[in-house]
């Protein structure tokens, strides 16, 4: 175990490089698209591995923050590039993708972690203070960005005027960075699990290996975003072929972007480190909305793109249900399988009502 990180495994370097090569070679035709999809997943797995190496070097909670920020860069890059390029569904693209990401994290990622951890270890424990700190920040940003625009009167329903957009962007950043300050400096102890200082962990990787992993993490995330964008016409075609509405594309894009984090969170829950799973899930939900909405706001103001942020009634009800069930599931500092099952049923309801509205 001690020299797990002594060298980086060959596949974690080869797969992203092969994906870059495939991307520049071009992914036309069904066969190349399938290969592109396989390389995309390979790059995601490599990203998880490199993020774990870096996290192991810098320690918690910095490791989970690095992964959350990396994912958010991916998400922002994807949304902004599609918004600037597209003409039809640009106004709602950011809202749909961010909402999909939040729902996938709160119900899927957390639900999966609680179910898997509960199934394997019966009962798992985590710091209650870390959860309430994250949730109070998250719910505030969610309401300001996705619910309040439906009730303002300066502009049409679901939208903000420019000054309101600037205010909400600044408010989101203030809330997000205040949370990061709590997580890394003032109340760092809230986010550590009880066994974070035990000697049973593997030796941290050398500085050279950690630096190589950080560089490769950027390489992996870069190709994931390019491949996801290149494959999105094929994904859109598939969604249209089965007769599902276009908003399902947002869910698929969000699912691809969140795959590295999802795998890392599930692995942590499986290893009975639920605190890490919870940190990852809530941290990435916060980064996902607290940084994406301000970035989208800036792009919309620069390019004069109209953006619709307010969710429809059905989505607001599902969002309310999910945040409420997450609050109830995580308010004890201990968890079992049932919480996971409830959250995953919420996720199924969300996806089912997209396909069958």
Tab-separated table of C-alpha atoms in Angstrom:
chain	number	residue	atom	x	y	z
A	1	UNK	CA	0.000	0.000	0.000
A	2	UNK	CA	2.845	2.389	0.855
A	3	UNK	CA	4.043	2.784	-2.733
A	4	UNK	CA	0.656	3.025	-4.381
A	5	UNK	CA	1.541	6.504	-5.685
A	6	UNK	CA	5.264	5.929	-6.258
A	7	UNK	CA	4.634	5.950	-10.014
A	8	UNK	CA	1.595	6.965	-11.985
A	9	UNK	CA	-0.108	3.984	-13.670
A	10	UNK	CA	0.410	3.877	-17.438
A	11	UNK	CA	-3.326	3.909	-18.262
A	12	UNK	CA	-3.899	7.156	-16.369
A	13	UNK	CA	-1.452	8.877	-18.738
A	14	UNK	CA	-2.192	6.933	-21.940
A	15	UNK	CA	-6.004	7.293	-21.981
A	16	UNK	CA	-6.225	11.110	-21.909
A	17	UNK	CA	-3.425	11.379	-24.490
A	18	UNK	CA	-5.238	8.891	-26.739
A	19	UNK	CA	-8.412	10.949	-26.257
A	20	UNK	CA	-6.609	14.138	-27.360
A	21	UNK	CA	-5.274	12.302	-30.415
A	22	UNK	CA	-8.764	10.980	-31.221
A	23	UNK	CA	-10.248	14.446	-30.840
A	24	UNK	CA	-7.810	16.007	-33.333
A	25	UNK	CA	-8.167	13.023	-35.659
A	26	UNK	CA	-11.916	13.762	-35.739
A	27	UNK	CA	-14.891	11.793	-34.434
A	28	UNK	CA	-17.132	11.364	-37.455
A	29	UNK	CA	-19.209	8.259	-37.986
A	30	UNK	CA	-20.834	5.960	-35.467
A	31	UNK	CA	-17.725	3.873	-34.804
A	32	UNK	CA	-15.555	6.913	-34.040
A	33	UNK	CA	-18.294	8.367	-31.835
A	34	UNK	CA	-18.427	5.141	-29.810
A	35	UNK	CA	-14.619	5.212	-29.534
A	36	UNK	CA	-14.857	8.882	-28.528
A	37	UNK	CA	-17.383	7.974	-25.830
A	38	UNK	CA	-15.085	5.232	-24.512
A	39	UNK	CA	-12.089	7.602	-24.463
A	40	UNK	CA	-14.226	10.220	-22.745
A	41	UNK	CA	-15.031	7.789	-19.925
A	42	UNK	CA	-11.369	6.719	-19.810
A	43	UNK	CA	-10.325	10.351	-19.411
A	44	UNK	CA	-12.868	10.794	-16.624
A	45	UNK	CA	-11.441	7.761	-14.779
A	46	UNK	CA	-7.928	9.176	-15.240
A	47	UNK	CA	-9.108	12.530	-13.889
A	48	UNK	CA	-10.455	10.775	-10.768
A	49	UNK	CA	-7.139	9.020	-10.252
A	50	UNK	CA	-5.046	12.198	-10.613
A	51	UNK	CA	-7.413	14.174	-8.382
A	52	UNK	CA	-7.031	11.466	-5.718
A	53	UNK	CA	-3.229	11.668	-5.939
A	54	UNK	CA	-3.314	15.466	-5.584
A	55	UNK	CA	-5.864	15.240	-2.755
A	56	UNK	CA	-3.650	12.729	-0.957
A	57	UNK	CA	-0.714	15.154	-1.195
A	58	UNK	CA	-2.501	18.323	-0.040
A	59	UNK	CA	-4.759	16.630	2.534
A	60	UNK	CA	-8.394	17.317	3.364
A	61	UNK	CA	-10.394	19.440	2.856
A	62	UNK	CA	-8.156	20.930	0.145
A	63	UNK	CA	-8.300	17.756	-1.923
A	64	UNK	CA	-12.073	17.858	-2.310
A	65	UNK	CA	-11.942	21.601	-3.069
A	66	UNK	CA	-9.452	21.010	-5.912
A	67	UNK	CA	-11.745	18.392	-7.426
A	68	UNK	CA	-14.850	20.601	-7.015
A	69	UNK	CA	-13.117	23.555	-8.662
A	70	UNK	CA	-11.806	21.395	-11.504
A	71	UNK	CA	-15.323	20.114	-12.193
A	72	UNK	CA	-16.749	23.627	-12.088
A	73	UNK	CA	-14.187	24.875	-14.609
A	74	UNK	CA	-15.379	22.027	-16.849
A	75	UNK	CA	-19.015	22.919	-16.367
A	76	UNK	CA	-18.541	26.659	-16.933
A	77	UNK	CA	-16.405	26.034	-20.013
A	78	UNK	CA	-18.995	23.720	-21.496
A	79	UNK	CA	-21.989	25.965	-20.759
A	80	UNK	CA	-20.304	29.160	-21.945
A	81	UNK	CA	-18.948	27.639	-25.165
A	82	UNK	CA	-22.366	26.157	-26.000
A	83	UNK	CA	-24.155	29.415	-25.111
A	84	UNK	CA	-21.916	31.573	-27.288
A	85	UNK	CA	-22.132	29.090	-30.166
A	86	UNK	CA	-25.832	28.228	-30.030
A	87	UNK	CA	-28.731	30.380	-31.130
A	88	UNK	CA	-31.899	28.570	-30.040
A	89	UNK	CA	-31.753	27.179	-26.497
A	90	UNK	CA	-29.040	29.531	-25.173
A	91	UNK	CA	-31.230	31.429	-22.657
A	92	UNK	CA	-32.176	28.326	-20.644
A	93	UNK	CA	-29.039	26.224	-21.210
A	94	UNK	CA	-27.182	27.500	-18.132
A	95	UNK	CA	-30.244	27.066	-15.914
A	96	UNK	CA	-30.982	23.549	-17.172
A	97	UNK	CA	-27.376	22.366	-16.811
A	98	UNK	CA	-26.865	23.888	-13.364
A	99	UNK	CA	-30.214	22.537	-12.128
A	100	UNK	CA	-29.369	19.105	-13.558
A	101	UNK	CA	-25.975	19.216	-11.817
A	102	UNK	CA	-27.548	20.189	-8.475
A	103	UNK	CA	-30.200	17.452	-8.725
A	104	UNK	CA	-27.643	14.820	-9.761
A	105	UNK	CA	-25.349	15.808	-6.872
A	106	UNK	CA	-27.977	16.133	-4.132
A	107	UNK	CA	-30.042	13.075	-5.047
A	108	UNK	CA	-27.760	10.877	-7.163
A	109	UNK	CA	-24.277	11.426	-5.770
A	110	UNK	CA	-25.339	11.765	-2.136
A	111	UNK	CA	-28.061	9.126	-2.451
A	112	UNK	CA	-25.676	6.640	-4.068
A	113	UNK	CA	-23.031	7.279	-1.404
A	114	UNK	CA	-25.518	6.830	1.470
A	115	UNK	CA	-26.971	3.661	-0.090
A	116	UNK	CA	-23.611	2.073	-0.884
A	117	UNK	CA	-22.068	3.064	2.456
A	118	UNK	CA	-25.143	1.943	4.399
A	119	UNK	CA	-25.328	-1.345	2.512
A	120	UNK	CA	-21.681	-2.139	3.208
A	121	UNK	CA	-21.212	-0.682	6.701
A	122	UNK	CA	-24.809	-0.485	8.081
A	123	UNK	CA	-24.320	2.894	9.734
A	124	UNK	CA	-21.834	5.638	8.890
A	125	UNK	CA	-20.885	8.824	10.689
A	126	UNK	CA	-19.919	12.315	9.556
A	127	UNK	CA	-19.576	15.788	11.077
A	128	UNK	CA	-22.976	17.424	11.439
A	129	UNK	CA	-21.469	20.927	11.554
A	130	UNK	CA	-19.861	20.476	8.128
A	131	UNK	CA	-23.247	19.599	6.634
A	132	UNK	CA	-25.186	22.491	8.153
A	133	UNK	CA	-22.446	24.973	7.141
A	134	UNK	CA	-22.609	23.760	3.541
A	135	UNK	CA	-26.402	23.426	3.320
A	136	UNK	CA	-27.217	26.857	4.733
A	137	UNK	CA	-24.936	28.402	2.081
A	138	UNK	CA	-26.202	26.156	-0.719
A	139	UNK	CA	-29.910	26.762	-0.077
A	140	UNK	CA	-29.388	30.522	0.032
A	141	UNK	CA	-27.576	30.523	-3.346
A	142	UNK	CA	-30.152	28.142	-4.873
A	143	UNK	CA	-33.102	30.368	-3.946
A	144	UNK	CA	-31.365	33.589	-5.041
A	145	UNK	CA	-30.339	32.180	-8.423
A	146	UNK	CA	-33.040	29.707	-9.479
A	147	UNK	CA	-36.227	30.652	-7.581
A	148	UNK	CA	-36.217	34.418	-6.910
A	149	UNK	CA	-36.098	35.433	-10.637
A	150	UNK	CA	-39.635	34.029	-10.970
A	151	UNK	CA	-40.895	36.613	-8.484
A	152	UNK	CA	-39.056	39.834	-9.448
A	153	UNK	CA	-41.064	42.403	-11.416
A	154	UNK	CA	-38.455	44.563	-13.225
A	155	UNK	CA	-38.256	42.141	-16.163
A	156	UNK	CA	-40.306	39.233	-17.536
A	157	UNK	CA	-40.791	36.188	-15.324
A	158	UNK	CA	-37.736	33.978	-14.815
A	159	UNK	CA	-35.227	36.676	-15.755
A	160	UNK	CA	-33.191	39.313	-13.941
A	161	UNK	CA	-32.425	42.847	-15.067
A	162	UNK	CA	-28.696	43.606	-15.542
A	163	UNK	CA	-28.340	45.219	-12.118
A	164	UNK	CA	-30.161	42.296	-10.448
A	165	UNK	CA	-27.931	39.839	-12.333
A	166	UNK	CA	-24.824	41.642	-11.071
A	167	UNK	CA	-26.186	41.668	-7.508
A	168	UNK	CA	-26.973	37.927	-7.550
A	169	UNK	CA	-23.583	37.114	-9.101
A	170	UNK	CA	-21.777	39.086	-6.365
A	171	UNK	CA	-23.987	37.577	-3.639
A	172	UNK	CA	-23.242	34.044	-4.908
A	173	UNK	CA	-19.490	34.707	-4.900
A	174	UNK	CA	-19.580	36.232	-1.393
A	175	UNK	CA	-21.483	33.219	-0.061
A	176	UNK	CA	-19.255	30.690	-1.851
A	177	UNK	CA	-15.930	32.216	-0.793
A	178	UNK	CA	-17.159	32.730	2.779
A	179	UNK	CA	-17.921	29.007	2.864
A	180	UNK	CA	-14.444	28.180	1.469
A	181	UNK	CA	-12.863	30.398	4.159
A	182	UNK	CA	-14.766	28.443	6.822
A	183	UNK	CA	-13.840	25.111	5.242
A	184	UNK	CA	-10.127	25.771	4.864
A	185	UNK	CA	-9.198	28.175	7.660
A	186	UNK	CA	-11.562	29.027	10.468
A	187	UNK	CA	-13.478	25.753	10.910
A	188	UNK	CA	-11.378	23.290	9.000
A	189	UNK	CA	-11.927	20.702	11.762
A	190	UNK	CA	-15.637	20.449	10.825
A	191	UNK	CA	-14.694	18.861	7.503
A	192	UNK	CA	-12.142	16.287	8.670
A	193	UNK	CA	-13.130	12.710	9.397
A	194	UNK	CA	-12.054	11.084	12.645
A	195	UNK	CA	-9.483	8.908	10.924
A	196	UNK	CA	-7.746	11.611	8.889
A	197	UNK	CA	-4.624	11.448	11.023
A	198	UNK	CA	-4.251	7.706	11.409
A	199	UNK	CA	-1.019	6.082	10.319
A	200	UNK	CA	-2.839	3.395	8.371
A	201	UNK	CA	-3.058	5.607	5.256
A	202	UNK	CA	-0.637	5.197	2.385
A	203	UNK	CA	2.416	7.434	2.242
A	204	UNK	CA	1.628	10.716	0.463
A	205	UNK	CA	3.052	10.838	-3.092
A	206	UNK	CA	6.273	12.731	-3.780
A	207	UNK	CA	6.052	16.352	-4.894
A	208	UNK	CA	7.056	15.381	-8.455
A	209	UNK	CA	4.279	12.774	-8.735
A	210	UNK	CA	1.699	15.164	-7.252
A	211	UNK	CA	2.768	17.941	-9.659
A	212	UNK	CA	2.593	15.531	-12.619
A	213	UNK	CA	-0.887	14.485	-11.486
A	214	UNK	CA	-2.031	18.098	-11.198
A	215	UNK	CA	-0.840	18.761	-14.756
A	216	UNK	CA	-2.488	15.554	-16.020
A	217	UNK	CA	-5.702	16.464	-14.188
A	218	UNK	CA	-5.865	19.659	-16.274
A	219	UNK	CA	-5.102	17.633	-19.432
A	220	UNK	CA	-7.901	15.149	-18.577
A	221	UNK	CA	-10.465	17.834	-17.783
A	222	UNK	CA	-9.590	19.714	-20.964
A	223	UNK	CA	-10.227	16.726	-23.213
A	224	UNK	CA	-13.397	15.755	-21.321
A	225	UNK	CA	-14.869	19.181	-22.082
A	226	UNK	CA	-13.815	19.096	-25.767
A	227	UNK	CA	-15.050	15.540	-26.323
A	228	UNK	CA	-18.338	16.231	-24.536
A	229	UNK	CA	-18.841	19.258	-26.784
A	230	UNK	CA	-17.874	17.291	-29.913
A	231	UNK	CA	-20.205	14.429	-28.969
A	232	UNK	CA	-23.120	16.689	-27.978
A	233	UNK	CA	-24.691	16.680	-31.502
A	234	UNK	CA	-24.665	12.855	-31.357
A	235	UNK	CA	-26.165	12.978	-27.841
A	236	UNK	CA	-28.821	15.453	-29.015
A	237	UNK	CA	-29.607	13.151	-31.953
A	238	UNK	CA	-30.026	10.167	-29.622
A	239	UNK	CA	-32.278	12.142	-27.269
A	240	UNK	CA	-34.419	13.301	-30.224
A	241	UNK	CA	-34.508	9.749	-31.633
A	242	UNK	CA	-36.078	8.339	-28.451
A	243	UNK	CA	-38.512	11.262	-28.404
A	244	UNK	CA	-37.265	12.820	-25.155
A	245	UNK	CA	-37.282	16.625	-24.666
A	246	UNK	CA	-34.065	18.650	-25.280
A	247	UNK	CA	-33.630	19.432	-21.547
A	248	UNK	CA	-32.442	15.827	-21.177
A	249	UNK	CA	-29.263	16.916	-23.004
A	250	UNK	CA	-28.473	19.201	-20.040
A	251	UNK	CA	-28.814	16.226	-17.704
A	252	UNK	CA	-26.491	14.066	-19.836
A	253	UNK	CA	-23.871	16.837	-20.062
A	254	UNK	CA	-24.073	17.391	-16.296
A	255	UNK	CA	-23.777	13.634	-15.689
A	256	UNK	CA	-20.610	13.409	-17.824
A	257	UNK	CA	-19.078	16.433	-16.098
A	258	UNK	CA	-19.884	15.065	-12.619
A	259	UNK	CA	-18.623	11.540	-13.293
A	260	UNK	CA	-15.153	12.088	-11.731
A	261	UNK	CA	-16.684	13.413	-8.545
A	262	UNK	CA	-19.383	10.769	-8.456
A	263	UNK	CA	-16.818	7.984	-8.651
A	264	UNK	CA	-14.623	9.610	-6.005
A	265	UNK	CA	-17.607	10.049	-3.635
A	266	UNK	CA	-18.850	6.473	-4.104
A	267	UNK	CA	-15.342	5.088	-3.568
A	268	UNK	CA	-15.008	7.079	-0.341
A	269	UNK	CA	-18.397	5.840	0.949
A	270	UNK	CA	-17.422	2.273	0.075
A	271	UNK	CA	-14.230	2.711	2.135
A	272	UNK	CA	-16.325	3.939	5.093
A	273	UNK	CA	-15.157	7.532	4.663
A	274	UNK	CA	-18.589	9.121	4.337
A	275	UNK	CA	-17.268	12.503	5.501
A	276	UNK	CA	-15.227	12.706	2.289
A	277	UNK	CA	-18.306	11.782	0.200
A	278	UNK	CA	-20.407	14.434	1.925
A	279	UNK	CA	-17.649	17.064	1.543
A	280	UNK	CA	-17.367	16.197	-2.152
A	281	UNK	CA	-21.094	16.251	-2.827
A	282	UNK	CA	-21.955	19.446	-0.973
A	283	UNK	CA	-18.707	21.159	-1.997
A	284	UNK	CA	-19.292	20.429	-5.670
A	285	UNK	CA	-22.957	21.491	-5.461
A	286	UNK	CA	-21.802	24.793	-3.961
A	287	UNK	CA	-19.031	25.298	-6.525
A	288	UNK	CA	-21.352	24.217	-9.317
A	289	UNK	CA	-23.915	26.921	-8.648
A	290	UNK	CA	-21.892	29.491	-6.668
A	291	UNK	CA	-19.295	29.861	-9.429
A	292	UNK	CA	-21.209	28.872	-12.580
A	293	UNK	CA	-24.013	31.434	-12.228
A	294	UNK	CA	-21.592	34.400	-11.756
A	295	UNK	CA	-19.505	33.178	-14.738
A	296	UNK	CA	-22.629	32.861	-16.890
A	297	UNK	CA	-23.818	36.294	-15.713
A	298	UNK	CA	-20.531	37.886	-16.815
A	299	UNK	CA	-20.688	36.187	-20.234
A	300	UNK	CA	-24.321	37.258	-20.704
A	301	UNK	CA	-23.510	40.869	-19.844
A	302	UNK	CA	-20.482	40.921	-22.184
A	303	UNK	CA	-22.163	39.196	-25.139
A	304	UNK	CA	-25.601	40.695	-24.399
A	305	UNK	CA	-27.199	37.228	-24.262
A	306	UNK	CA	-30.602	36.902	-22.600
A	307	UNK	CA	-30.516	34.366	-19.797
A	308	UNK	CA	-33.496	32.708	-18.111
A	309	UNK	CA	-32.586	31.554	-14.584
A	310	UNK	CA	-35.975	30.957	-12.956
A	311	UNK	CA	-37.071	27.319	-12.789
A	312	UNK	CA	-40.555	26.207	-13.769
A	313	UNK	CA	-42.988	25.197	-11.010
A	314	UNK	CA	-42.358	21.445	-11.346
A	315	UNK	CA	-38.599	21.945	-11.050
A	316	UNK	CA	-39.006	24.228	-8.020
A	317	UNK	CA	-41.081	21.552	-6.277
A	318	UNK	CA	-38.476	18.864	-7.061
A	319	UNK	CA	-35.652	21.149	-5.911
A	320	UNK	CA	-37.527	21.915	-2.684
A	321	UNK	CA	-38.213	18.231	-2.079
A	322	UNK	CA	-34.580	17.292	-2.691
A	323	UNK	CA	-33.011	19.967	-0.488
A	324	UNK	CA	-35.544	19.179	2.260
A	325	UNK	CA	-34.841	15.423	2.128
A	326	UNK	CA	-31.082	16.079	2.112
A	327	UNK	CA	-31.453	18.298	5.193
A	328	UNK	CA	-33.443	15.590	6.998
A	329	UNK	CA	-31.082	12.810	5.853
A	330	UNK	CA	-27.956	14.598	7.073
A	331	UNK	CA	-29.182	16.260	10.268
A	332	UNK	CA	-28.165	13.417	12.620
A	333	UNK	CA	-24.470	13.037	11.823
A	334	UNK	CA	-25.142	9.364	11.080
A	335	UNK	CA	-26.706	7.697	8.089
A	336	UNK	CA	-28.215	4.442	6.899
A	337	UNK	CA	-29.405	2.887	3.635
A	338	UNK	CA	-32.949	4.286	3.758
A	339	UNK	CA	-31.794	7.885	3.260
A	340	UNK	CA	-29.948	6.777	0.144
A	341	UNK	CA	-32.991	4.959	-1.233
A	342	UNK	CA	-35.253	8.005	-0.687
A	343	UNK	CA	-32.815	10.340	-2.435
A	344	UNK	CA	-32.362	7.970	-5.391
A	345	UNK	CA	-36.155	7.719	-5.787
A	346	UNK	CA	-36.212	11.563	-5.900
A	347	UNK	CA	-33.580	11.394	-8.656
A	348	UNK	CA	-35.658	8.839	-10.577
A	349	UNK	CA	-38.722	11.127	-10.257
A	350	UNK	CA	-36.685	14.072	-11.600
A	351	UNK	CA	-35.408	12.145	-14.647
A	352	UNK	CA	-38.743	10.405	-15.276
A	353	UNK	CA	-40.662	13.706	-15.268
A	354	UNK	CA	-38.179	15.139	-17.789
A	355	UNK	CA	-38.850	12.249	-20.183
A	356	UNK	CA	-42.589	12.071	-19.379
A	357	UNK	CA	-43.524	15.638	-18.435
